[in-house]
Coordinates of C-alpha atoms in Angstrom, one line a residue:
M1 CA 205.4 -86.0 21.6
V2 CA 207.9 -84.3 23.9
K3 CA 209.8 -81.4 22.5
D4 CA 213.6 -81.5 22.7
L5 CA 214.8 -78.7 25.0
R6 CA 218.5 -79.0 24.2
D7 CA 220.5 -76.6 22.1
E8 CA 222.6 -77.5 19.1
K9 CA 225.5 -78.3 21.5
G10 CA 223.4 -80.6 23.6
H11 CA 223.0 -78.3 26.6
N12 CA 219.7 -78.1 28.4
R13 CA 217.8 -74.8 28.0
E14 CA 214.7 -73.3 29.5
P15 CA 211.6 -72.7 27.5
N16 CA 211.2 -69.1 26.2
V17 CA 209.5 -67.0 28.9
G18 CA 208.3 -64.4 26.5
V19 CA 209.7 -61.2 28.2
G20 CA 213.3 -60.0 28.0
G21 CA 214.7 -63.3 26.8
G22 CA 217.5 -64.8 28.8
G23 CA 217.7 -68.1 30.6
G24 CA 217.8 -69.4 34.2
G25 CA 215.9 -72.0 36.0
S26 CA 214.2 -70.0 38.7
E27 CA 212.0 -67.0 39.3
K28 CA 214.9 -65.0 40.8
K29 CA 216.8 -65.3 37.5
V30 CA 213.8 -64.1 35.6
L31 CA 213.4 -61.0 37.9
V32 CA 217.1 -60.1 37.5
G33 CA 216.9 -60.5 33.8
L34 CA 213.7 -58.4 33.7
T35 CA 215.3 -55.6 35.6
W36 CA 218.7 -55.3 34.0
N37 CA 217.5 -55.7 30.4
C38 CA 215.1 -52.7 30.7
A39 CA 215.9 -49.1 29.8
V40 CA 218.4 -47.2 31.8
E41 CA 215.6 -44.8 33.1
L42 CA 213.7 -47.8 34.6
K43 CA 216.8 -48.9 36.4
F44 CA 217.3 -45.6 38.0
L45 CA 213.6 -45.4 39.0
L46 CA 213.5 -48.8 40.6
T47 CA 216.8 -48.1 42.4
A48 CA 215.5 -44.8 43.8
L49 CA 212.2 -46.5 44.9
L50 CA 214.1 -49.2 46.7
L51 CA 216.2 -46.7 48.6
L52 CA 213.2 -44.7 49.6
C53 CA 211.3 -47.7 50.9
S54 CA 214.4 -48.9 52.8
L55 CA 214.8 -45.4 54.4
A56 CA 211.1 -45.3 55.4
T57 CA 211.4 -48.7 56.9
L58 CA 214.5 -47.7 58.9
L59 CA 212.8 -44.6 60.3
Q60 CA 210.1 -46.7 61.9
F61 CA 212.7 -48.1 64.4
L62 CA 214.4 -44.8 65.3
P63 CA 213.5 -43.4 68.8
S64 CA 211.4 -40.3 68.9
T65 CA 214.2 -38.3 70.5
F66 CA 216.5 -39.0 67.5
P67 CA 217.0 -35.6 65.7
L68 CA 216.6 -37.0 62.3
S69 CA 213.2 -38.4 63.1
L70 CA 212.0 -34.8 63.8
S71 CA 212.6 -33.6 60.3
L72 CA 212.2 -36.9 58.3
S73 CA 209.2 -38.7 59.5
P74 CA 207.2 -41.1 57.3
S75 CA 204.5 -38.6 57.2
S76 CA 207.0 -36.0 56.0
L77 CA 208.1 -38.3 53.2
R78 CA 204.4 -38.9 52.3
S79 CA 203.8 -35.2 52.3
C80 CA 206.9 -34.6 50.1
L81 CA 205.9 -37.3 47.7
S82 CA 202.3 -36.1 47.4
T83 CA 203.5 -32.5 46.8
T84 CA 205.9 -33.7 44.1
T85 CA 203.2 -35.8 42.5
T86 CA 200.7 -33.0 42.3
T87 CA 203.1 -30.4 40.9
T88 CA 204.7 -32.6 38.2
T89 CA 203.1 -33.3 34.8
L90 CA 204.3 -36.1 32.5
L91 CA 204.0 -35.1 28.9
L92 CA 204.0 -38.1 26.4
P93 CA 205.0 -37.6 22.8
N94 CA 202.2 -36.4 20.5
T95 CA 199.9 -35.6 23.5
T96 CA 198.5 -32.3 24.8
T97 CA 197.1 -31.2 28.1
E98 CA 194.0 -29.2 28.5
T99 CA 192.8 -27.5 31.7
T100 CA 189.1 -26.5 32.0
K101 CA 188.3 -24.1 34.8
P102 CA 184.8 -24.0 36.3
T103 CA 182.8 -20.9 35.6
N104 CA 182.0 -18.4 38.4
T105 CA 185.1 -19.3 40.2
T106 CA 187.6 -16.9 41.7
E107 CA 191.2 -18.0 42.1
T108 CA 193.4 -16.4 44.7
M109 CA 197.1 -16.9 44.3
I110 CA 198.6 -17.3 47.8
P111 CA 202.3 -18.1 48.4
R112 CA 202.7 -21.6 49.7
R113 CA 205.5 -23.3 51.5
V114 CA 207.2 -26.4 50.0
S115 CA 207.2 -28.0 53.4
D116 CA 205.1 -27.3 56.4
Q117 CA 207.8 -28.5 58.9
I118 CA 211.3 -27.0 59.2
L119 CA 213.8 -27.9 61.9
L120 CA 215.4 -24.7 63.1
P121 CA 219.0 -24.4 64.4
N122 CA 217.7 -24.0 68.0
G123 CA 215.9 -27.4 67.8
A124 CA 212.4 -25.9 67.4
L125 CA 210.1 -27.3 64.7
K126 CA 208.8 -24.4 62.6
R127 CA 205.3 -25.2 61.4
G128 CA 203.6 -23.7 58.3
F129 CA 200.1 -22.5 57.5
V130 CA 198.7 -22.5 54.0
P131 CA 195.6 -20.4 53.3
Y132 CA 192.9 -21.3 50.8
G133 CA 189.9 -19.4 49.4
T134 CA 188.3 -16.2 50.7
A135 CA 186.1 -16.0 53.7
A136 CA 184.4 -12.7 52.8
Y137 CA 184.7 -9.9 50.3
S138 CA 186.7 -6.8 51.1
F139 CA 184.0 -4.6 49.7
I140 CA 180.6 -5.1 47.9
L141 CA 179.4 -2.0 46.2
M142 CA 175.7 -1.2 46.1
S143 CA 175.6 2.4 45.1
A144 CA 177.3 5.8 45.1
Y145 CA 175.7 9.3 44.9
R146 CA 177.0 12.8 44.5
G147 CA 176.1 15.0 47.5
G148 CA 177.4 18.4 46.1
P149 CA 180.1 19.9 43.9
N150 CA 182.9 18.1 45.8
T151 CA 181.3 15.4 47.9
F152 CA 180.1 11.8 47.4
A153 CA 178.6 8.9 49.4
V154 CA 179.5 5.3 48.6
I155 CA 177.3 2.6 50.1
G156 CA 178.3 -1.0 50.4
L157 CA 179.1 -4.1 52.5
S158 CA 182.4 -5.3 53.8
S159 CA 183.7 -8.2 55.9
K160 CA 182.6 -7.6 59.5
P161 CA 185.7 -9.2 61.1
L162 CA 187.9 -7.0 58.9
H163 CA 186.4 -3.9 60.5
V164 CA 186.0 -5.2 64.0
F165 CA 189.5 -6.6 64.4
G166 CA 191.4 -4.9 61.5
K167 CA 192.0 -1.3 60.4
P168 CA 191.0 -1.1 56.7
N169 CA 190.9 2.3 55.1
Y170 CA 189.7 3.9 51.9
T171 CA 191.1 6.5 49.4
C172 CA 188.8 8.4 47.1
I173 CA 190.1 9.2 43.6
Y174 CA 188.2 11.3 41.0
H175 CA 189.4 10.9 37.4
P176 CA 187.9 13.8 35.3
N177 CA 187.0 13.2 31.7
N178 CA 189.5 14.6 29.2
N179 CA 188.9 18.3 28.4
N180 CA 190.8 21.5 27.6
N181 CA 190.5 22.9 31.1
N182 CA 193.7 22.1 33.0
N183 CA 192.2 22.5 36.4
E184 CA 189.4 20.1 35.5
S185 CA 191.7 17.5 34.1
L186 CA 193.7 17.0 37.3
I187 CA 193.2 13.8 39.2
H188 CA 191.9 14.5 42.7
F189 CA 192.6 12.5 45.8
S190 CA 191.0 12.5 49.2
P191 CA 190.9 10.1 52.2
G192 CA 187.6 8.3 52.5
V193 CA 185.8 8.7 55.8
K194 CA 184.1 5.4 56.7
I195 CA 180.9 5.2 58.7
L196 CA 179.7 1.9 60.2
P197 CA 176.0 2.6 60.8
D198 CA 174.6 -0.8 61.8
W199 CA 175.4 -0.6 65.6
G200 CA 177.3 -3.9 65.5
Y201 CA 174.3 -5.8 64.2
G202 CA 176.2 -7.1 61.1
R203 CA 176.8 -10.8 60.5
V204 CA 179.3 -12.0 58.0
Y205 CA 179.1 -8.5 56.4
T206 CA 178.7 -5.1 57.9
V207 CA 177.4 -1.9 56.3
V208 CA 180.0 0.7 55.3
V209 CA 179.2 4.3 54.1
I210 CA 182.2 6.0 52.7
N211 CA 182.2 9.8 52.6
C212 CA 184.4 11.2 49.8
T213 CA 185.0 15.0 50.2
F214 CA 187.5 16.7 47.9
E215 CA 189.1 20.1 48.5
S216 CA 187.6 21.6 45.4
P217 CA 184.7 20.8 43.0
V218 CA 185.3 17.9 40.7
G219 CA 183.7 16.8 37.5
V220 CA 181.2 19.6 37.6
E221 CA 181.3 20.5 33.8
N222 CA 182.6 17.3 32.1
G223 CA 182.0 14.5 34.5
G224 CA 184.4 11.7 35.3
R225 CA 184.9 8.6 37.4
L226 CA 184.9 8.1 41.1
V227 CA 187.2 5.3 42.2
V228 CA 187.6 4.1 45.8
E229 CA 190.7 2.1 46.8
A230 CA 189.9 -0.3 49.6
V231 CA 193.0 -1.3 51.6
T232 CA 193.0 -4.1 54.1
N233 CA 196.1 -2.9 56.0
G234 CA 196.9 -6.5 57.0
G235 CA 193.5 -7.4 58.2
G236 CA 192.9 -11.1 57.7
D237 CA 196.6 -11.7 56.8
R238 CA 199.3 -9.5 58.4
D239 CA 201.8 -10.5 55.7
L240 CA 199.5 -9.1 52.9
N241 CA 198.3 -5.6 52.3
L242 CA 195.6 -6.1 49.7
T243 CA 194.1 -3.2 47.7
D244 CA 191.0 -3.3 45.6
S245 CA 190.1 -0.5 43.2
V246 CA 186.3 0.0 43.1
E247 CA 184.8 2.1 40.3
A248 CA 182.0 3.5 42.3
L249 CA 180.4 6.1 40.0
V250 CA 180.7 7.2 36.4
E251 CA 179.4 10.6 35.4
P252 CA 179.1 11.3 31.6
P253 CA 179.9 14.9 30.4
G254 CA 177.1 17.3 31.2
S255 CA 175.3 14.9 33.6
V256 CA 176.0 16.8 36.8
D257 CA 173.1 19.1 37.8
L258 CA 174.2 21.3 40.7
T259 CA 170.7 23.0 41.0
L260 CA 169.5 19.8 42.6
F261 CA 171.5 20.6 45.8
A262 CA 170.0 24.1 46.3
S263 CA 166.5 23.8 44.9
Q264 CA 163.3 23.1 46.7
P265 CA 162.7 19.4 47.1
K266 CA 160.1 17.6 44.9
Y267 CA 158.4 15.8 47.8
E268 CA 157.3 17.0 51.2
Y269 CA 157.5 13.5 52.7
L270 CA 159.2 10.3 51.5
Y271 CA 159.0 6.9 53.0
C272 CA 162.1 4.7 53.0
G273 CA 161.0 1.1 53.4
S274 CA 162.8 -1.8 55.0
P275 CA 163.3 -4.9 52.7
L276 CA 160.1 -6.8 52.1
Y277 CA 160.6 -10.6 52.2
G278 CA 158.6 -13.7 52.8
D279 CA 155.0 -14.7 52.1
L280 CA 153.3 -11.3 52.8
S281 CA 149.6 -10.7 53.1
Q282 CA 148.5 -8.6 50.1
Q283 CA 145.4 -7.3 52.1
R284 CA 147.6 -5.9 54.9
V285 CA 149.9 -4.2 52.3
R286 CA 146.8 -2.8 50.7
E287 CA 145.5 -1.3 54.0
W288 CA 148.8 0.1 55.0
L289 CA 149.4 1.8 51.6
A290 CA 145.9 3.4 51.4
Y291 CA 146.2 4.6 55.0
H292 CA 149.6 6.3 54.5
V293 CA 148.9 7.8 51.1
R294 CA 145.9 9.5 52.7
L295 CA 148.0 10.6 55.7
F296 CA 151.0 11.9 53.8
G297 CA 149.1 13.7 51.0
G298 CA 149.7 14.4 47.4
R299 CA 153.4 15.5 47.7
A300 CA 154.5 12.2 49.1
H301 CA 156.4 9.2 47.7
F302 CA 156.9 5.6 49.0
V303 CA 160.0 3.6 48.1
I304 CA 159.5 -0.1 48.4
Y305 CA 162.4 -2.5 48.4
D306 CA 161.7 -6.0 47.3
A307 CA 163.8 -8.7 48.9
G308 CA 161.5 -11.5 47.8
G309 CA 158.2 -10.4 49.4
V310 CA 156.6 -8.7 46.4
H311 CA 154.9 -11.8 45.0
P312 CA 152.3 -11.4 42.2
E313 CA 149.4 -10.7 44.6
V314 CA 151.3 -8.0 46.4
M315 CA 152.3 -6.5 43.0
E316 CA 148.7 -6.2 42.1
V317 CA 148.2 -4.1 45.2
L318 CA 151.2 -1.8 44.5
R319 CA 150.5 -1.3 40.8
P320 CA 147.6 1.3 41.0
W321 CA 149.7 3.5 43.3
M322 CA 152.7 3.1 41.1
E323 CA 150.7 4.2 38.1
L324 CA 149.7 7.3 40.0
G325 CA 153.3 8.1 40.9
Y326 CA 153.0 7.5 44.7
V327 CA 155.2 4.3 44.8
S328 CA 158.4 3.2 43.2
L329 CA 159.7 -0.4 43.5
Q330 CA 163.4 -1.4 43.9
D331 CA 164.3 -5.1 43.3
I332 CA 167.1 -6.0 45.7
R333 CA 166.8 -9.8 45.8
E334 CA 170.4 -10.2 44.8
Q335 CA 171.5 -8.9 48.2
E336 CA 170.4 -12.2 49.7
R337 CA 173.7 -13.6 48.5
F338 CA 175.5 -11.7 51.2
D339 CA 174.9 -12.5 54.8
G340 CA 174.0 -9.2 56.5
Y341 CA 171.6 -8.3 59.3
Y342 CA 167.9 -8.8 58.6
H343 CA 168.1 -9.0 54.8
N344 CA 170.7 -6.2 54.8
Q345 CA 168.2 -3.7 56.3
F346 CA 170.9 -1.1 57.3
L347 CA 172.3 -1.2 53.8
I348 CA 168.9 -0.6 52.2
V349 CA 167.9 2.4 54.4
N350 CA 171.3 4.1 53.7
D351 CA 170.9 3.6 50.0
C352 CA 167.4 5.1 50.2
L353 CA 168.7 8.0 52.3
H354 CA 171.4 9.1 49.8
R355 CA 169.4 8.2 46.7
F356 CA 166.5 10.6 47.6
R357 CA 168.4 12.9 50.0
F358 CA 167.8 16.1 48.0
L359 CA 164.3 15.1 46.7
T360 CA 162.3 15.4 49.9
R361 CA 162.0 17.7 52.9
W362 CA 161.3 14.9 55.4
M363 CA 162.1 11.2 55.2
F364 CA 160.3 8.6 57.3
F365 CA 161.7 5.2 58.4
F366 CA 159.2 2.6 59.7
D367 CA 157.8 -0.8 58.7
V368 CA 154.7 -2.0 56.8
D369 CA 153.1 -3.3 59.9
E370 CA 153.3 0.1 61.6
Y371 CA 150.8 3.0 61.2
V372 CA 151.8 6.6 61.9
Y373 CA 149.1 8.5 63.7
V374 CA 148.6 12.2 64.5
P375 CA 146.2 12.5 67.5
G376 CA 143.5 15.1 68.1
R377 CA 142.6 17.6 65.4
S378 CA 146.2 18.2 64.4
S379 CA 147.4 17.5 60.8
L380 CA 150.7 15.9 59.8
R381 CA 151.8 19.2 58.3
S382 CA 151.2 21.2 61.5
V383 CA 153.1 18.6 63.5
M384 CA 156.1 18.6 61.1
D385 CA 156.2 22.4 61.1
S386 CA 156.4 22.3 64.9
L387 CA 159.4 20.1 64.6
R388 CA 161.2 21.9 61.9
E389 CA 164.0 23.1 64.2
Y390 CA 165.1 19.4 64.6
S391 CA 167.1 17.4 62.1
Q392 CA 165.6 14.2 63.6
F393 CA 162.8 13.1 65.9
T394 CA 161.7 9.7 67.1
I395 CA 158.1 8.4 67.4
E396 CA 156.6 6.4 70.3
Q397 CA 155.2 2.9 69.7
M398 CA 151.7 1.8 70.6
P399 CA 151.9 -2.1 70.5
M400 CA 148.7 -3.8 69.4
S401 CA 147.5 -7.4 69.8
N402 CA 147.7 -9.3 66.6
Q403 CA 144.8 -11.7 67.4
L404 CA 142.3 -10.1 69.9
C405 CA 139.1 -8.7 68.4
L406 CA 135.7 -7.6 69.7
T407 CA 132.9 -10.0 70.1
E408 CA 130.5 -7.7 68.2
D409 CA 132.6 -8.4 65.1
A410 CA 131.7 -12.1 65.2
G411 CA 130.8 -13.2 61.7
K412 CA 132.0 -9.9 60.1
T413 CA 135.7 -10.0 60.7
T414 CA 136.6 -11.1 57.2
K415 CA 134.9 -7.9 55.9
K416 CA 136.9 -5.6 58.2
W417 CA 140.4 -4.3 57.7
G418 CA 143.2 -5.4 60.0
F419 CA 143.7 -2.1 61.9
E420 CA 139.9 -1.8 62.1
K421 CA 139.3 -5.1 64.0
L422 CA 142.5 -5.5 66.0
V423 CA 141.6 -3.1 68.8
Y424 CA 143.4 -4.2 72.0
R425 CA 146.6 -2.4 73.0
D426 CA 149.5 -3.9 75.0
V427 CA 150.0 -1.8 78.2
K428 CA 152.6 -3.9 80.0
R429 CA 155.0 -1.6 81.9
G430 CA 158.7 -1.7 82.4
I431 CA 159.5 -2.6 78.8
R432 CA 161.7 -0.6 76.5
R433 CA 159.8 -0.2 73.2
D434 CA 161.5 0.4 69.9
R435 CA 160.9 3.8 68.3
K436 CA 160.8 4.8 64.7
Y437 CA 161.8 8.2 63.3
A438 CA 161.9 10.9 60.7
V439 CA 164.7 13.1 59.5
Q440 CA 165.5 16.1 57.4
P441 CA 167.8 14.1 55.1
R442 CA 170.2 16.9 54.0
D443 CA 171.5 16.9 57.6
I444 CA 172.1 13.2 57.7
F445 CA 175.3 11.4 56.6
A446 CA 174.3 7.8 57.4
T447 CA 171.3 6.3 59.2
G448 CA 170.0 3.2 61.1
V449 CA 166.8 1.3 61.6
H450 CA 165.6 3.2 64.7
M451 CA 167.4 6.5 64.4
S452 CA 170.5 8.1 62.9
Q453 CA 173.7 8.6 64.9
N454 CA 175.6 10.3 62.1
M455 CA 174.1 13.7 61.5
Q456 CA 174.3 17.4 62.2
G457 CA 171.7 19.4 64.1
K458 CA 169.4 18.4 66.9
T459 CA 167.3 15.3 67.8
T460 CA 164.2 15.2 70.0
H461 CA 162.4 12.2 71.5
K462 CA 159.7 14.3 73.2
T463 CA 157.0 13.8 70.6
E464 CA 154.4 11.6 72.5
K465 CA 151.6 14.1 72.4
R466 CA 152.2 15.1 68.8
I467 CA 152.8 11.9 66.9
K468 CA 152.9 8.1 67.5
Y469 CA 152.7 4.8 65.7
F470 CA 150.5 1.7 66.1
H471 CA 152.4 -1.5 65.7
Y472 CA 150.6 -4.7 64.6
H473 CA 153.5 -7.0 64.9
G474 CA 153.4 -10.2 62.8
T475 CA 150.2 -9.4 60.9
I476 CA 152.0 -8.6 57.6
A477 CA 153.1 -12.2 57.2
W478 CA 149.9 -13.8 58.5
R479 CA 147.7 -14.6 55.4
R480 CA 144.8 -16.0 57.4
E481 CA 142.1 -14.3 59.5
P482 CA 144.0 -12.6 62.3
C483 CA 141.0 -12.6 64.8
R484 CA 141.6 -15.7 66.9
Q485 CA 140.1 -14.5 70.2
L486 CA 136.9 -12.5 70.5
I487 CA 136.7 -10.4 73.6
N488 CA 133.7 -8.5 75.2
D489 CA 135.6 -6.4 77.7
T490 CA 137.5 -3.1 77.9
Q491 CA 140.5 -4.8 79.4
I492 CA 141.9 -8.3 79.6
T493 CA 145.1 -10.2 80.5
F494 CA 146.0 -12.6 77.7
Q495 CA 149.1 -14.8 77.8
D496 CA 150.4 -12.8 80.8
T497 CA 150.1 -9.5 79.0
P498 CA 147.6 -6.9 80.0
Y499 CA 145.5 -5.3 77.2
V500 CA 143.1 -2.4 77.1
L501 CA 140.5 -1.6 74.4
D502 CA 141.8 1.1 72.0
T503 CA 139.5 2.0 69.0
T504 CA 141.6 4.9 67.8
M505 CA 142.5 3.3 64.5
R506 CA 139.1 1.6 64.2
S507 CA 137.5 5.0 63.9
V508 CA 139.7 6.0 61.0
A509 CA 139.1 2.9 58.9
P510 CA 135.9 4.2 57.1
L511 CA 137.7 7.4 56.0
V512 CA 140.6 5.3 54.6
K513 CA 138.3 3.0 52.7
R514 CA 136.5 5.9 51.1
F515 CA 139.8 7.6 50.2
E516 CA 141.0 4.4 48.4
Q517 CA 137.8 4.1 46.4
N518 CA 137.9 7.7 45.4
T519 CA 141.5 7.5 44.4
I520 CA 141.9 4.2 42.6
G521 CA 138.3 3.0 42.3
Q522 CA 137.3 -0.6 42.9
R523 CA 140.4 -2.3 41.5
L524 CA 141.4 -3.9 44.8
R525 CA 137.9 -4.8 46.2
T526 CA 138.5 -8.6 45.6
T527 CA 141.8 -8.7 47.5
R528 CA 142.2 -11.6 49.8
Q529 CA 144.1 -12.0 53.0

């Protein structure tokens, strides 16, 4: 059956289209009816969209020299639309918006331009630059130590480009704890003197030692807070002068002991170690520690910094000496977050310097694959007494092969210690060898890996006949048998390097083994490579 499509008056009518009602016999009539029967807001939206599309189409045909095309390009319109879209939020009735920020995220609010292209009256196109994020921290605090009634040292890391190409500065502020003494309650200010001790070796970060010296004693009786204001002075962004307030040190009331700075030191010798990292040989660490505890004597202390190298086997070697008070261990693995030179080696030695500055008479800086040696019948004490007039002296290196051993040790190498069986010394000429050093720390303001350049007093390098060190490069991280070539000669050229037989350290080995056994017993006899 066919349905009658005429109205009551007999006129023909279209079937109901379901949206917007209305009549018409074509798709165009349906579109018009759809548009003009909607809400007023929809009409305005469609009209504006139609105008924008028309304008964008028209701009495609304008010549590039036309002035309007410089400031209103399609890309500009797209940029404008995208900016508007991202900064506009549509709130519907009975709805809420919730923003969840990720944890461990730092937001830096930087002024941003609405448009990155502006046509200037002179016809030039002004371009914009929008910064995001932070390339490096202005300052990373590691430690701060009091150096007297009115002086402090603050040790940390800072952005290397900021210091190389900018001029950041520091202000030291001491806030005394509240008390009834008016002079003590005053806030003290002093310019911070920065020292960059890493000789330009820094990477993303460089080491900064800030000396804070006030005109008068601060916090002596009631303590207080040392705050350092780090100012970029336009470094990184000339339009911004950012200031960070760093609470470097908090001293509770009664905690300051001024007798520390004038009393006799607790130790005669203290070793400041470079960061230990990697898969180290516990046997080489065992040998090194026993040798130097014997050499330095009872009034010595060794500070070991663990940057990931003190695995459980190495810890077993350290523990007997820690229990006797010879060794203390510092866990600094978190510093690996910050990209500095050689596991932040310069940072660590400066922390050690200021942490133990008033606790020892002499402070040594060398590595765990290096053995200090006093030749002849001299003792370490007599050598140090002869160098007492110097604030610093350096030590000559004796480079040893890390794989050449004697043929007579065949079949017995696993029972011998490393410095006992590696007996061939590198004698190549014309090579500048690194030196290590020792200082009287109260004369040192900041230090380096091979010597200090920030000190008072004298330095000497003429110590060859009094003290030296044997260097077994690479053996500390080699956990297999180091003897890979057995030689039956007093001299040899191996891999284009001349070597001579040197049994100096070999002759000392039995004495060191006996000392270890008498001091800690047989606890480490089963230690492996």
